Amino acid sequence: MKGLLGRKLGMTQVFTEDGVLIPVTVVEVTPNVVLQKKTIETDGYNAVQLGFEEIKEKRTTKANIGHCKKANTSPKRFIKEVRDCDMDVNVGDLVNVDIFAAGETVDVIGTSKGKGYNGTIVRNNAHQGPKTHGGSKNIRHIGSLATNGITSRQGRIMKGTIMAGQEGGYTTTNQNLTVIKVDTENNYMLIKGNVPGPRKGCVMVRTAKTSKGDKEPVTLVDYTANKEVQ
């Protein structure tokens, strides 16, 4: 298992030399700093703690400043762990985007866009009530909370019952995405499809847990060569 922290810059599209269009998400991955290594003997599990993106000392906590000083680095804005990590790194080392390659299958973890307070029609795709025959007062209600009489017998609402509430703003994972391109010179990678979160949101790119295998890298059209000719 290996992973990196980065920022989602947005979506675009690229073309292969065969003329196939591929929608991709651009993820900026500047070098991550290894802040801590956790082991089963000391912490009960294996993990590597990464720090991403510098932040001024006056804008963070003393705990963050002291924790980063142990790795001889400046305070970091984002600190996350990569569990069951098999990367051969030590505290203070830099982890770059070149740990991934085109064709690899990855999972991307991020915080979904917050939608605010929404009802069950929008939040859970619930069916609307009848608009005629006396149903004018419960068009957008979910109806009874009972489940075959279980609620009345147990005196409680069953876990998982859909209701109105906060939508979005929670950690979510897009699994089994393909890395299309890795640019080590400019510190970014192209990932096929969409990834969670808004633009400039922090995401973690890690090795896919349920992958069926990597795919063959594709050759993209190089538009920079055309610009040099002009």
PDB file of C-alpha atoms in Angstrom:
ATOM      1  CA  MET A   1       0.000   0.000   0.000  1.00  0.00           C
ATOM      2  CA  LYS A   2       1.319   3.433  -0.930  1.00  0.00           C
ATOM      3  CA  GLY A   3      -0.297   6.842  -0.911  1.00  0.00           C
ATOM      4  CA  LEU A   4       0.106  10.592  -1.347  1.00  0.00           C
ATOM      5  CA  LEU A   5      -1.720  13.792  -0.481  1.00  0.00           C
ATOM      6  CA  GLY A   6      -2.576  16.321  -3.160  1.00  0.00           C
ATOM      7  CA  ARG A   7      -5.000  18.983  -4.312  1.00  0.00           C
ATOM      8  CA  LYS A   8      -7.754  18.511  -6.848  1.00  0.00           C
ATOM      9  CA  LEU A   9      -7.375  21.233  -9.492  1.00  0.00           C
ATOM     10  CA  GLY A  10     -10.335  20.362 -11.705  1.00  0.00           C
ATOM     11  CA  MET A  11     -11.355  18.247 -14.680  1.00  0.00           C
ATOM     12  CA  THR A  12     -10.346  18.317 -18.315  1.00  0.00           C
ATOM     13  CA  GLN A  13     -10.078  15.897 -21.211  1.00  0.00           C
ATOM     14  CA  VAL A  14      -7.183  14.352 -23.096  1.00  0.00           C
ATOM     15  CA  PHE A  15      -6.912  12.387 -26.319  1.00  0.00           C
ATOM     16  CA  THR A  16      -4.959   9.267 -27.103  1.00  0.00           C
ATOM     17  CA  GLU A  17      -3.094   8.842 -30.370  1.00  0.00           C
ATOM     18  CA  ASP A  18      -5.950   6.576 -31.476  1.00  0.00           C
ATOM     19  CA  GLY A  19      -8.400   9.476 -31.113  1.00  0.00           C
ATOM     20  CA  VAL A  20     -10.091   8.246 -27.923  1.00  0.00           C
ATOM     21  CA  LEU A  21     -11.282  10.982 -25.553  1.00  0.00           C
ATOM     22  CA  ILE A  22     -10.587  10.389 -21.853  1.00  0.00           C
ATOM     23  CA  PRO A  23     -12.111  12.615 -19.131  1.00  0.00           C
ATOM     24  CA  VAL A  24      -9.508  13.149 -16.413  1.00  0.00           C
ATOM     25  CA  THR A  25      -9.075  14.954 -13.108  1.00  0.00           C
ATOM     26  CA  VAL A  26      -5.883  16.936 -12.541  1.00  0.00           C
ATOM     27  CA  VAL A  27      -4.396  16.349  -9.080  1.00  0.00           C
ATOM     28  CA  GLU A  28      -1.458  18.500  -8.002  1.00  0.00           C
ATOM     29  CA  VAL A  29       0.914  16.469  -5.842  1.00  0.00           C
ATOM     30  CA  THR A  30       3.781  18.470  -4.387  1.00  0.00           C
ATOM     31  CA  PRO A  31       6.344  16.504  -2.315  1.00  0.00           C
ATOM     32  CA  ASN A  32       4.926  15.062   0.919  1.00  0.00           C
ATOM     33  CA  VAL A  33       7.011  14.880   4.094  1.00  0.00           C
ATOM     34  CA  VAL A  34       7.054  11.764   6.277  1.00  0.00           C
ATOM     35  CA  LEU A  35       6.223  13.055   9.766  1.00  0.00           C
ATOM     36  CA  GLN A  36       5.885   9.766  11.642  1.00  0.00           C
ATOM     37  CA  LYS A  37       6.067   5.996  11.199  1.00  0.00           C
ATOM     38  CA  LYS A  38       3.703   3.864  13.260  1.00  0.00           C
ATOM     39  CA  THR A  39       4.271   0.186  13.967  1.00  0.00           C
ATOM     40  CA  ILE A  40       2.326  -2.646  15.539  1.00  0.00           C
ATOM     41  CA  GLU A  41       4.746  -2.794  18.469  1.00  0.00           C
ATOM     42  CA  THR A  42       4.296   0.843  19.498  1.00  0.00           C
ATOM     43  CA  ASP A  43       0.907   1.883  18.083  1.00  0.00           C
ATOM     44  CA  GLY A  44      -0.973  -1.326  17.345  1.00  0.00           C
ATOM     45  CA  TYR A  45      -0.975  -0.882  13.567  1.00  0.00           C
ATOM     46  CA  ASN A  46       1.347  -0.024  10.689  1.00  0.00           C
ATOM     47  CA  ALA A  47       1.054   3.384   9.059  1.00  0.00           C
ATOM     48  CA  VAL A  48       3.041   6.259   7.600  1.00  0.00           C
ATOM     49  CA  GLN A  49       1.964   9.789   8.515  1.00  0.00           C
ATOM     50  CA  LEU A  50       2.372  12.345   5.718  1.00  0.00           C
ATOM     51  CA  GLY A  51       2.371  16.140   5.844  1.00  0.00           C
ATOM     52  CA  PHE A  52       1.316  18.211   2.857  1.00  0.00           C
ATOM     53  CA  GLU A  53       1.508  21.936   2.071  1.00  0.00           C
ATOM     54  CA  GLU A  54       3.306  24.398   4.319  1.00  0.00           C
ATOM     55  CA  ILE A  55       1.437  26.783   6.613  1.00  0.00           C
ATOM     56  CA  LYS A  56       2.591  29.798   8.635  1.00  0.00           C
ATOM     57  CA  GLU A  57       3.295  29.152  12.301  1.00  0.00           C
ATOM     58  CA  LYS A  58       0.890  31.878  13.406  1.00  0.00           C
ATOM     59  CA  ARG A  59      -1.950  30.088  11.607  1.00  0.00           C
ATOM     60  CA  THR A  60      -1.544  26.702  13.263  1.00  0.00           C
ATOM     61  CA  THR A  61      -1.276  25.179  16.727  1.00  0.00           C
ATOM     62  CA  LYS A  62       1.769  24.680  18.925  1.00  0.00           C
ATOM     63  CA  ALA A  63       1.130  20.939  18.827  1.00  0.00           C
ATOM     64  CA  ASN A  64       1.407  20.944  15.027  1.00  0.00           C
ATOM     65  CA  ILE A  65       4.583  23.029  15.129  1.00  0.00           C
ATOM     66  CA  GLY A  66       6.232  20.738  17.673  1.00  0.00           C
ATOM     67  CA  HIS A  67       5.145  17.579  15.869  1.00  0.00           C
ATOM     68  CA  CYS A  68       6.618  18.768  12.556  1.00  0.00           C
ATOM     69  CA  LYS A  69       9.863  19.884  14.211  1.00  0.00           C
ATOM     70  CA  LYS A  70      10.558  16.252  15.118  1.00  0.00           C
ATOM     71  CA  ALA A  71      10.801  15.598  11.370  1.00  0.00           C
ATOM     72  CA  ASN A  72      12.931  18.749  10.830  1.00  0.00           C
ATOM     73  CA  THR A  73      10.296  20.399   8.673  1.00  0.00           C
ATOM     74  CA  SER A  74       7.940  23.367   8.772  1.00  0.00           C
ATOM     75  CA  PRO A  75       4.296  23.055   9.941  1.00  0.00           C
ATOM     76  CA  LYS A  76       1.943  21.374   7.486  1.00  0.00           C
ATOM     77  CA  ARG A  77      -1.629  22.270   6.622  1.00  0.00           C
ATOM     78  CA  PHE A  78      -2.775  18.684   6.030  1.00  0.00           C
ATOM     79  CA  ILE A  79      -1.597  15.651   8.011  1.00  0.00           C
ATOM     80  CA  LYS A  80      -2.985  12.206   7.189  1.00  0.00           C
ATOM     81  CA  GLU A  81      -1.994   8.569   7.560  1.00  0.00           C
ATOM     82  CA  VAL A  82      -1.549   5.848   4.963  1.00  0.00           C
ATOM     83  CA  ARG A  83      -2.354   2.576   6.721  1.00  0.00           C
ATOM     84  CA  ASP A  84      -0.610  -0.707   5.960  1.00  0.00           C
ATOM     85  CA  CYS A  85       1.978   1.268   4.034  1.00  0.00           C
ATOM     86  CA  ASP A  86       4.866  -0.682   2.517  1.00  0.00           C
ATOM     87  CA  MET A  87       6.860   2.339   1.321  1.00  0.00           C
ATOM     88  CA  ASP A  88      10.519   2.181   2.380  1.00  0.00           C
ATOM     89  CA  VAL A  89      10.771   5.665   3.911  1.00  0.00           C
ATOM     90  CA  ASN A  90      12.039   7.245   7.100  1.00  0.00           C
ATOM     91  CA  VAL A  91      10.924  10.249   9.135  1.00  0.00           C
ATOM     92  CA  GLY A  92      11.838  13.441   7.286  1.00  0.00           C
ATOM     93  CA  ASP A  93      11.962  11.855   3.821  1.00  0.00           C
ATOM     94  CA  LEU A  94      10.154  13.370   0.849  1.00  0.00           C
ATOM     95  CA  VAL A  95       7.594  11.306  -1.059  1.00  0.00           C
ATOM     96  CA  ASN A  96       7.069  12.432  -4.642  1.00  0.00           C
ATOM     97  CA  VAL A  97       4.469  11.727  -7.283  1.00  0.00           C
ATOM     98  CA  ASP A  98       6.801   9.286  -9.042  1.00  0.00           C
ATOM     99  CA  ILE A  99       5.748   6.482  -6.674  1.00  0.00           C
ATOM    100  CA  PHE A 100       2.788   6.051  -9.047  1.00  0.00           C
ATOM    101  CA  ALA A 101       2.945   5.256 -12.743  1.00  0.00           C
ATOM    102  CA  ALA A 102       0.564   5.441 -15.680  1.00  0.00           C
ATOM    103  CA  GLY A 103      -1.779   2.464 -15.811  1.00  0.00           C
ATOM    104  CA  GLU A 104      -1.926   1.863 -12.046  1.00  0.00           C
ATOM    105  CA  THR A 105      -5.292   1.502 -10.330  1.00  0.00           C
ATOM    106  CA  VAL A 106      -5.843   3.783  -7.338  1.00  0.00           C
ATOM    107  CA  ASP A 107      -8.457   4.858  -4.809  1.00  0.00           C
ATOM    108  CA  VAL A 108      -9.010   8.576  -4.210  1.00  0.00           C
ATOM    109  CA  ILE A 109     -10.306   9.733  -0.815  1.00  0.00           C
ATOM    110  CA  GLY A 110     -11.712  13.218  -0.276  1.00  0.00           C
ATOM    111  CA  THR A 111     -14.438  15.271   1.364  1.00  0.00           C
ATOM    112  CA  SER A 112     -17.555  15.528  -0.794  1.00  0.00           C
ATOM    113  CA  LYS A 113     -19.089  18.881  -1.640  1.00  0.00           C
ATOM    114  CA  GLY A 114     -21.399  20.152   1.087  1.00  0.00           C
ATOM    115  CA  LYS A 115     -25.005  20.640  -0.077  1.00  0.00           C
ATOM    116  CA  GLY A 116     -26.473  21.955   3.172  1.00  0.00           C
ATOM    117  CA  TYR A 117     -29.795  20.829   4.671  1.00  0.00           C
ATOM    118  CA  ASN A 118     -31.873  18.854   2.170  1.00  0.00           C
ATOM    119  CA  GLY A 119     -35.029  16.794   2.271  1.00  0.00           C
ATOM    120  CA  THR A 120     -35.434  13.143   1.413  1.00  0.00           C
ATOM    121  CA  ILE A 121     -36.461  13.831  -2.197  1.00  0.00           C
ATOM    122  CA  VAL A 122     -33.061  15.360  -2.990  1.00  0.00           C
ATOM    123  CA  ARG A 123     -30.944  13.641  -0.351  1.00  0.00           C
ATOM    124  CA  ASN A 124     -32.153  10.031  -0.734  1.00  0.00           C
ATOM    125  CA  ASN A 125     -34.009  10.087  -4.068  1.00  0.00           C
ATOM    126  CA  ALA A 126     -37.272   9.259  -2.294  1.00  0.00           C
ATOM    127  CA  HIS A 127     -40.581   9.050  -4.153  1.00  0.00           C
ATOM    128  CA  GLN A 128     -43.015  11.953  -3.888  1.00  0.00           C
ATOM    129  CA  GLY A 129     -46.447  11.447  -2.393  1.00  0.00           C
ATOM    130  CA  PRO A 130     -49.751  11.720  -4.268  1.00  0.00           C
ATOM    131  CA  LYS A 131     -50.663  15.235  -5.373  1.00  0.00           C
ATOM    132  CA  THR A 132     -54.418  14.482  -5.507  1.00  0.00           C
ATOM    133  CA  HIS A 133     -57.020  12.437  -3.614  1.00  0.00           C
ATOM    134  CA  GLY A 134     -56.301  14.094  -0.305  1.00  0.00           C
ATOM    135  CA  GLY A 135     -52.536  13.869  -0.499  1.00  0.00           C
ATOM    136  CA  SER A 136     -51.776  17.565  -0.724  1.00  0.00           C
ATOM    137  CA  LYS A 137     -50.152  17.722   2.737  1.00  0.00           C
ATOM    138  CA  ASN A 138     -47.556  14.997   2.311  1.00  0.00           C
ATOM    139  CA  ILE A 139     -46.220  15.438  -1.212  1.00  0.00           C
ATOM    140  CA  ARG A 140     -42.577  15.670  -0.139  1.00  0.00           C
ATOM    141  CA  HIS A 141     -42.817  13.679   3.103  1.00  0.00           C
ATOM    142  CA  ILE A 142     -41.417  10.173   3.549  1.00  0.00           C
ATOM    143  CA  GLY A 143     -44.566   8.780   5.160  1.00  0.00           C
ATOM    144  CA  SER A 144     -44.527   6.289   8.019  1.00  0.00           C
ATOM    145  CA  LEU A 145     -41.298   5.543   9.872  1.00  0.00           C
ATOM    146  CA  ALA A 146     -42.456   2.029  10.776  1.00  0.00           C
ATOM    147  CA  THR A 147     -40.952  -1.078   9.169  1.00  0.00           C
ATOM    148  CA  ASN A 148     -43.532  -3.893   9.245  1.00  0.00           C
ATOM    149  CA  GLY A 149     -44.434  -3.100  12.819  1.00  0.00           C
ATOM    150  CA  ILE A 150     -40.876  -3.375  14.129  1.00  0.00           C
ATOM    151  CA  THR A 151     -40.799   0.254  15.202  1.00  0.00           C
ATOM    152  CA  SER A 152     -43.994  -0.017  17.207  1.00  0.00           C
ATOM    153  CA  ARG A 153     -42.788  -3.148  19.018  1.00  0.00           C
ATOM    154  CA  GLN A 154     -39.285  -1.915  19.793  1.00  0.00           C
ATOM    155  CA  GLY A 155     -40.276   1.659  20.507  1.00  0.00           C
ATOM    156  CA  ARG A 156     -37.554   3.179  18.372  1.00  0.00           C
ATOM    157  CA  ILE A 157     -36.793   4.173  14.805  1.00  0.00           C
ATOM    158  CA  MET A 158     -34.620   1.683  12.947  1.00  0.00           C
ATOM    159  CA  LYS A 159     -31.076   2.647  12.065  1.00  0.00           C
ATOM    160  CA  GLY A 160     -30.691   3.796   8.466  1.00  0.00           C
ATOM    161  CA  THR A 161     -34.204   5.231   8.072  1.00  0.00           C
ATOM    162  CA  ILE A 162     -34.027   8.022   5.511  1.00  0.00           C
ATOM    163  CA  MET A 163     -34.795  11.500   6.820  1.00  0.00           C
ATOM    164  CA  ALA A 164     -34.042  15.099   5.988  1.00  0.00           C
ATOM    165  CA  GLY A 165     -30.652  16.367   7.102  1.00  0.00           C
ATOM    166  CA  GLN A 166     -27.166  17.427   6.106  1.00  0.00           C
ATOM    167  CA  GLU A 167     -26.118  16.309   2.632  1.00  0.00           C
ATOM    168  CA  GLY A 168     -22.491  16.154   1.573  1.00  0.00           C
ATOM    169  CA  GLY A 169     -19.450  17.290   3.480  1.00  0.00           C
ATOM    170  CA  TYR A 170     -18.382  13.767   4.491  1.00  0.00           C
ATOM    171  CA  THR A 171     -15.406  11.595   3.644  1.00  0.00           C
ATOM    172  CA  THR A 172     -15.982   9.465   0.573  1.00  0.00           C
ATOM    173  CA  THR A 173     -13.861   7.230  -1.645  1.00  0.00           C
ATOM    174  CA  ASN A 174     -13.872   6.712  -5.404  1.00  0.00           C
ATOM    175  CA  GLN A 175     -12.441   3.262  -6.021  1.00  0.00           C
ATOM    176  CA  ASN A 176     -10.524   1.646  -8.860  1.00  0.00           C
ATOM    177  CA  LEU A 177      -9.610   4.734 -10.873  1.00  0.00           C
ATOM    178  CA  THR A 178      -6.870   4.529 -13.499  1.00  0.00           C
ATOM    179  CA  VAL A 179      -3.809   6.781 -13.542  1.00  0.00           C
ATOM    180  CA  ILE A 180      -3.496   8.164 -17.071  1.00  0.00           C
ATOM    181  CA  LYS A 181      -0.348  10.270 -16.717  1.00  0.00           C
ATOM    182  CA  VAL A 182       2.250  11.170 -14.079  1.00  0.00           C
ATOM    183  CA  ASP A 183       4.295  14.353 -14.597  1.00  0.00           C
ATOM    184  CA  THR A 184       7.237  14.371 -12.189  1.00  0.00           C
ATOM    185  CA  GLU A 185       8.615  17.648 -13.550  1.00  0.00           C
ATOM    186  CA  ASN A 186       5.464  19.669 -12.839  1.00  0.00           C
ATOM    187  CA  ASN A 187       4.231  17.573  -9.877  1.00  0.00           C
ATOM    188  CA  TYR A 188       0.805  16.541 -11.099  1.00  0.00           C
ATOM    189  CA  MET A 189      -1.045  13.433 -12.181  1.00  0.00           C
ATOM    190  CA  LEU A 190      -4.056  12.770 -14.393  1.00  0.00           C
ATOM    191  CA  ILE A 191      -6.639  10.329 -13.063  1.00  0.00           C
ATOM    192  CA  LYS A 192      -9.421   8.960 -15.241  1.00  0.00           C
ATOM    193  CA  GLY A 193     -12.899  10.056 -14.155  1.00  0.00           C
ATOM    194  CA  ASN A 194     -13.952  12.257 -11.268  1.00  0.00           C
ATOM    195  CA  VAL A 195     -12.660  12.392  -7.711  1.00  0.00           C
ATOM    196  CA  PRO A 196     -14.475  13.576  -4.556  1.00  0.00           C
ATOM    197  CA  GLY A 197     -14.546  17.159  -3.385  1.00  0.00           C
ATOM    198  CA  PRO A 198     -14.458  20.693  -4.785  1.00  0.00           C
ATOM    199  CA  ARG A 199     -11.631  22.304  -6.701  1.00  0.00           C
ATOM    200  CA  LYS A 200      -8.541  22.931  -4.568  1.00  0.00           C
ATOM    201  CA  GLY A 201      -9.799  20.346  -2.083  1.00  0.00           C
ATOM    202  CA  CYS A 202      -7.302  18.017  -0.413  1.00  0.00           C
ATOM    203  CA  VAL A 203      -7.433  14.395  -1.574  1.00  0.00           C
ATOM    204  CA  MET A 204      -5.476  11.241  -0.831  1.00  0.00           C
ATOM    205  CA  VAL A 205      -4.391   8.992  -3.690  1.00  0.00           C
ATOM    206  CA  ARG A 206      -3.562   5.464  -2.549  1.00  0.00           C
ATOM    207  CA  THR A 207      -3.159   2.002  -4.013  1.00  0.00           C
ATOM    208  CA  ALA A 208      -6.546   0.450  -4.815  1.00  0.00           C
ATOM    209  CA  LYS A 209      -7.683  -2.123  -2.259  1.00  0.00           C
ATOM    210  CA  THR A 210     -10.078  -4.058  -4.498  1.00  0.00           C
ATOM    211  CA  SER A 211      -8.297  -3.755  -7.824  1.00  0.00           C
ATOM    212  CA  LYS A 212      -8.301  -6.608 -10.332  1.00  0.00           C
ATOM    213  CA  GLY A 213      -4.956  -5.458 -11.725  1.00  0.00           C
ATOM    214  CA  ASP A 214      -3.302  -2.538 -13.465  1.00  0.00           C
ATOM    215  CA  LYS A 215      -4.027  -1.544 -17.055  1.00  0.00           C
ATOM    216  CA  GLU A 216      -1.799  -0.875 -20.019  1.00  0.00           C
ATOM    217  CA  PRO A 217      -0.585   2.758 -20.191  1.00  0.00           C
ATOM    218  CA  VAL A 218      -2.004   4.805 -23.051  1.00  0.00           C
ATOM    219  CA  THR A 219      -0.077   7.200 -25.296  1.00  0.00           C
ATOM    220  CA  LEU A 220      -1.515  10.710 -25.212  1.00  0.00           C
ATOM    221  CA  VAL A 221      -1.365  13.365 -27.904  1.00  0.00           C
ATOM    222  CA  ASP A 222       1.478  15.797 -27.139  1.00  0.00           C
ATOM    223  CA  TYR A 223       0.218  19.302 -27.853  1.00  0.00           C
ATOM    224  CA  THR A 224       3.426  20.979 -26.652  1.00  0.00           C
ATOM    225  CA  ALA A 225       5.229  19.878 -29.816  1.00  0.00           C
ATOM    226  CA  ASN A 226       2.694  21.757 -31.976  1.00  0.00           C
ATOM    227  CA  LYS A 227       3.233  24.951 -29.974  1.00  0.00           C
ATOM    228  CA  GLU A 228       6.987  24.825 -30.553  1.00  0.00           C
ATOM    229  CA  VAL A 229       6.459  24.553 -34.328  1.00  0.00           C
ATOM    230  CA  GLN A 230       4.226  27.622 -34.368  1.00  0.00           C
TER     231      GLN A 230
END
